[in-house]
């Protein structure tokens, strides 16, 4: 786990210790050996990340004093001279959860080593932040000034995959080979709200996004040892992807 204190103070909303990060993760494995020809390895992973406050600070950079002042003049905004004092219109936050589970099965047969790898993964991600860092004043009145470019994201991702391989045994002689099949299905759903305000002008578009991928592939490879120092290898793979998005 990792959890340092934040280092920015958001003077716009009156909250300190912005950008405090907390991270925890755990990973475990279980290995089963029912026989000398069969092994099963199960792996699970959990992770959580969060950030309390997301700050951005507008700085002069390579602009001249005149150009920097003129660029901010329409918003009647003057940045605080302390580099660690931000003026973001929302405090912001990040929250992410990850879960992964996989199982690998190895079975030695009379024709070769059979391997199956199954995997599931799920991610959930939420984000809110104001990118600009130009504080608003007199909000909700005809005298409102400032600039805001805020994003609110809610994203969910899931995937399921399977790989099956058959490979020659180690004592197969001069010819060693492997062949297999791979399957993948993944889906992403994302909702995003963008809030933009320039003085009294405002927009609030909503983006509802969806993406789905289905993929499969077959592969094969063979290596022939001509001598102890010379070998010939040939391989091939075919993959087909189907993608849908909205």
Coordinates of C-alpha atoms in Angstrom, one line a residue:
X1 CA 0.0 0.0 0.0
X2 CA 1.1 3.5 -0.8
X3 CA -0.6 6.6 0.6
X4 CA 1.3 9.9 0.7
X5 CA -0.3 13.2 1.6
X6 CA -1.3 15.7 -1.1
X7 CA 1.0 18.6 -2.0
X8 CA -1.4 21.1 -3.6
X9 CA -3.9 23.5 -1.9
X10 CA -7.0 24.2 -4.0
X11 CA -7.8 27.7 -2.9
X12 CA -10.8 27.9 -5.3
X13 CA -12.8 25.4 -3.3
X14 CA -11.0 25.9 0.0
X15 CA -9.5 22.4 0.4
X16 CA -5.9 21.5 1.2
X17 CA -3.8 18.3 0.5
X18 CA -5.0 17.9 -3.0
X19 CA -3.5 15.0 -5.1
X20 CA -3.2 12.6 -2.1
X21 CA -2.7 9.2 -3.6
X22 CA -3.6 5.8 -2.0
X23 CA -2.8 2.5 -3.7
X24 CA -3.4 -1.1 -2.4
X25 CA -3.0 -4.4 -4.3
X26 CA -2.8 -8.1 -3.4
X27 CA -2.0 -11.1 -5.6
X28 CA -2.2 -14.8 -4.8
X29 CA -1.6 -18.1 -6.4
X30 CA -2.6 -21.7 -5.7
X31 CA -0.8 -24.7 -7.4
X32 CA -2.4 -28.1 -7.5
X33 CA -0.6 -31.2 -8.7
X34 CA -3.2 -34.1 -8.7
X35 CA -0.6 -36.3 -10.5
X36 CA 2.8 -36.1 -12.1
X37 CA 1.2 -35.4 -15.5
X38 CA -1.3 -32.8 -14.4
X39 CA -0.8 -29.4 -12.8
X40 CA -3.3 -26.5 -12.2
X41 CA -2.2 -23.0 -11.3
X42 CA -4.9 -20.5 -10.2
X43 CA -3.9 -16.8 -9.9
X44 CA -6.1 -14.0 -8.5
X45 CA -5.3 -10.2 -8.3
X46 CA -7.1 -7.3 -6.6
X47 CA -6.0 -3.7 -6.9
X48 CA -7.4 -0.3 -5.8
X49 CA -6.1 3.1 -6.5
X50 CA -7.6 6.4 -5.5
X51 CA -6.6 10.1 -5.6
X52 CA -8.2 12.7 -3.4
X53 CA -8.1 15.9 -5.4
X54 CA -6.6 16.5 -8.9
X55 CA -4.9 19.9 -9.4
X56 CA -3.6 21.7 -12.4
X57 CA -1.8 25.0 -12.3
X58 CA -1.7 27.5 -15.1
X59 CA 1.8 28.9 -15.5
X60 CA 3.4 31.5 -17.8
X61 CA 5.8 29.1 -19.4
X62 CA 7.6 30.8 -22.3
X63 CA 5.0 33.5 -22.8
X64 CA 5.9 37.1 -22.1
X65 CA 4.4 38.9 -19.1
X66 CA 2.3 41.0 -21.5
X67 CA 1.0 38.0 -23.5
X68 CA 0.3 35.9 -20.3
X69 CA -1.7 38.8 -18.7
X70 CA -3.6 39.5 -21.9
X71 CA -4.6 35.8 -22.3
X72 CA -6.1 35.8 -18.9
X73 CA -7.7 39.3 -19.0
X74 CA -11.0 38.2 -20.5
X75 CA -11.6 35.9 -17.5
X76 CA -10.4 38.5 -14.9
X77 CA -8.2 35.9 -13.4
X78 CA -4.7 36.2 -11.8
X79 CA -2.9 33.0 -10.8
X80 CA -1.8 32.8 -7.2
X81 CA 2.0 33.2 -7.0
X82 CA 2.5 30.1 -4.9
X83 CA 3.1 27.2 -7.3
X84 CA 1.3 24.9 -4.8
X85 CA -1.9 26.9 -4.7
X86 CA -4.3 25.8 -7.5
X87 CA -7.6 27.4 -8.6
X88 CA -9.4 24.4 -10.0
X89 CA -13.2 24.8 -9.9
X90 CA -13.8 21.3 -8.6
X91 CA -11.6 19.4 -6.1
X92 CA -11.5 16.3 -8.3
X93 CA -11.0 12.6 -7.6
X94 CA -9.8 9.4 -9.2
X95 CA -11.0 5.9 -8.2
X96 CA -10.0 2.6 -9.9
X97 CA -10.7 -1.0 -9.0
X98 CA -9.1 -4.0 -10.8
X99 CA -10.0 -7.7 -10.5
X100 CA -8.2 -10.4 -12.4
X101 CA -8.6 -14.2 -12.3
X102 CA -6.7 -16.8 -14.4
X103 CA -6.3 -20.6 -14.4
X104 CA -3.5 -22.5 -16.2
X105 CA -3.9 -26.3 -16.7
X106 CA -1.0 -28.4 -18.0
X107 CA -1.6 -32.0 -18.9
X108 CA 0.9 -34.4 -20.4
X109 CA -0.6 -36.8 -22.9
X110 CA 0.8 -39.4 -25.2
X111 CA 0.8 -37.0 -28.2
X112 CA 2.1 -33.9 -26.5
X113 CA 1.8 -31.3 -23.7
X114 CA -1.8 -29.9 -23.6
X115 CA -2.1 -26.4 -22.0
X116 CA -5.2 -24.3 -21.3
X117 CA -5.0 -20.7 -20.0
X118 CA -8.3 -19.1 -19.1
X119 CA -8.4 -15.5 -17.9
X120 CA -11.0 -12.9 -16.7
X121 CA -10.4 -9.3 -16.0
X122 CA -12.6 -6.4 -14.8
X123 CA -11.7 -2.8 -14.4
X124 CA -13.9 0.1 -13.0
X125 CA -12.6 3.6 -13.3
X126 CA -14.1 7.0 -12.2
X127 CA -12.5 10.4 -12.7
X128 CA -13.5 14.0 -12.1
X129 CA -11.3 16.9 -12.7
X130 CA -11.0 20.5 -13.9
X131 CA -8.2 20.7 -16.4
X132 CA -7.9 24.5 -16.8
X133 CA -7.2 25.7 -13.3
X134 CA -8.8 29.2 -14.0
X135 CA -11.1 29.9 -11.1
X136 CA -14.7 31.1 -11.7
X137 CA -16.0 34.2 -9.8
X138 CA -19.6 35.3 -9.2
X139 CA -20.9 31.9 -10.3
X140 CA -24.5 31.8 -11.3
X141 CA -24.8 35.5 -11.8
X142 CA -24.7 37.7 -15.0
X143 CA -21.3 38.9 -13.7
X144 CA -19.8 35.4 -13.8
X145 CA -16.2 35.3 -15.0
X146 CA -13.5 32.6 -15.3
X147 CA -12.9 29.5 -17.4
X148 CA -13.7 25.8 -16.6
X149 CA -13.0 22.6 -18.5
X150 CA -14.2 19.8 -16.3
X151 CA -14.5 16.1 -17.1
X152 CA -16.5 13.4 -15.3
X153 CA -15.7 9.9 -16.5
X154 CA -17.3 6.6 -15.5
X155 CA -15.7 3.6 -17.3
X156 CA -16.2 -0.2 -17.0
X157 CA -14.2 -2.8 -18.8
X158 CA -14.5 -6.6 -18.9
X159 CA -12.6 -9.2 -20.8
X160 CA -12.6 -13.0 -21.1
X161 CA -9.9 -15.0 -22.9
X162 CA -9.0 -18.6 -23.6
X163 CA -5.8 -20.1 -25.1
X164 CA -5.4 -23.8 -25.8
X165 CA -2.0 -25.2 -26.9
X166 CA -0.7 -28.6 -27.8
X167 CA 3.1 -28.9 -27.9
X168 CA 5.5 -31.7 -28.5
X169 CA 7.1 -33.4 -25.5
X170 CA 10.7 -32.5 -24.6
X171 CA 12.0 -36.0 -25.8
X172 CA 10.4 -35.7 -29.2
X173 CA 13.7 -35.9 -31.0
X174 CA 14.8 -33.5 -33.7
X175 CA 11.3 -32.2 -34.5
X176 CA 9.6 -29.9 -31.9
X177 CA 6.2 -28.2 -32.6
X178 CA 3.4 -26.3 -31.1
X179 CA -0.1 -25.4 -32.2
X180 CA -3.0 -23.7 -30.6
X181 CA -6.2 -21.6 -30.6
X182 CA -6.8 -18.2 -28.9
X183 CA -10.2 -16.6 -28.1
X184 CA -10.8 -13.1 -26.7
X185 CA -14.0 -11.2 -25.9
X186 CA -13.8 -7.7 -24.3
X187 CA -16.3 -4.9 -23.7
X188 CA -15.9 -1.3 -22.6
X189 CA -18.6 1.1 -21.5
X190 CA -17.8 4.7 -20.8
X191 CA -20.0 7.7 -19.8
X192 CA -18.3 11.1 -20.0
X193 CA -19.7 14.5 -19.1
X194 CA -17.7 17.6 -20.2
X195 CA -18.6 20.9 -18.5
X196 CA -17.1 23.9 -20.2
X197 CA -17.6 27.5 -19.1
X198 CA -16.1 30.7 -20.4
X199 CA -17.4 33.5 -18.4
X200 CA -21.2 33.3 -18.8
X201 CA -21.1 30.9 -21.8
X202 CA -21.5 27.2 -20.9
X203 CA -21.9 23.8 -22.5
X204 CA -22.5 20.4 -21.0
X205 CA -22.3 17.6 -23.6
X206 CA -22.7 13.9 -22.6
X207 CA -20.8 11.2 -24.4
X208 CA -22.1 7.6 -24.0
X209 CA -19.5 5.3 -25.5
X210 CA -19.4 1.6 -26.1
X211 CA -16.8 -0.7 -27.6
X212 CA -16.8 -4.5 -28.0
X213 CA -14.2 -6.7 -29.5
X214 CA -14.4 -10.4 -30.4
X215 CA -11.2 -12.0 -31.6
X216 CA -9.9 -15.5 -32.4
X217 CA -6.7 -16.9 -33.8
X218 CA -5.0 -20.2 -34.7
X219 CA -1.2 -20.7 -34.8
X220 CA 1.4 -23.3 -35.4
X221 CA 5.2 -23.5 -35.3
X222 CA 7.7 -26.3 -35.9
X223 CA 11.4 -26.4 -35.4
X224 CA 13.6 -29.2 -36.9
X225 CA 17.2 -29.6 -35.7
X226 CA 19.3 -30.4 -38.7
X227 CA 22.4 -30.7 -36.6
X228 CA 23.3 -29.9 -33.0
X229 CA 24.0 -26.3 -34.1
X230 CA 21.7 -25.8 -37.1
X231 CA 17.9 -25.7 -36.9
X232 CA 15.0 -24.7 -39.2
X233 CA 11.9 -23.0 -37.9
X234 CA 8.6 -22.3 -39.7
X235 CA 5.4 -20.8 -38.2
X236 CA 2.1 -19.4 -39.2
X237 CA -0.8 -17.5 -37.5
X238 CA -4.2 -16.4 -38.6
X239 CA -6.2 -13.9 -36.5
X240 CA -9.7 -12.5 -37.1
X241 CA -11.1 -9.5 -35.1
X242 CA -14.6 -8.1 -35.0
X243 CA -15.0 -4.7 -33.5
X244 CA -18.2 -2.8 -32.7
X245 CA -18.4 0.7 -31.2
X246 CA -21.0 3.4 -30.6

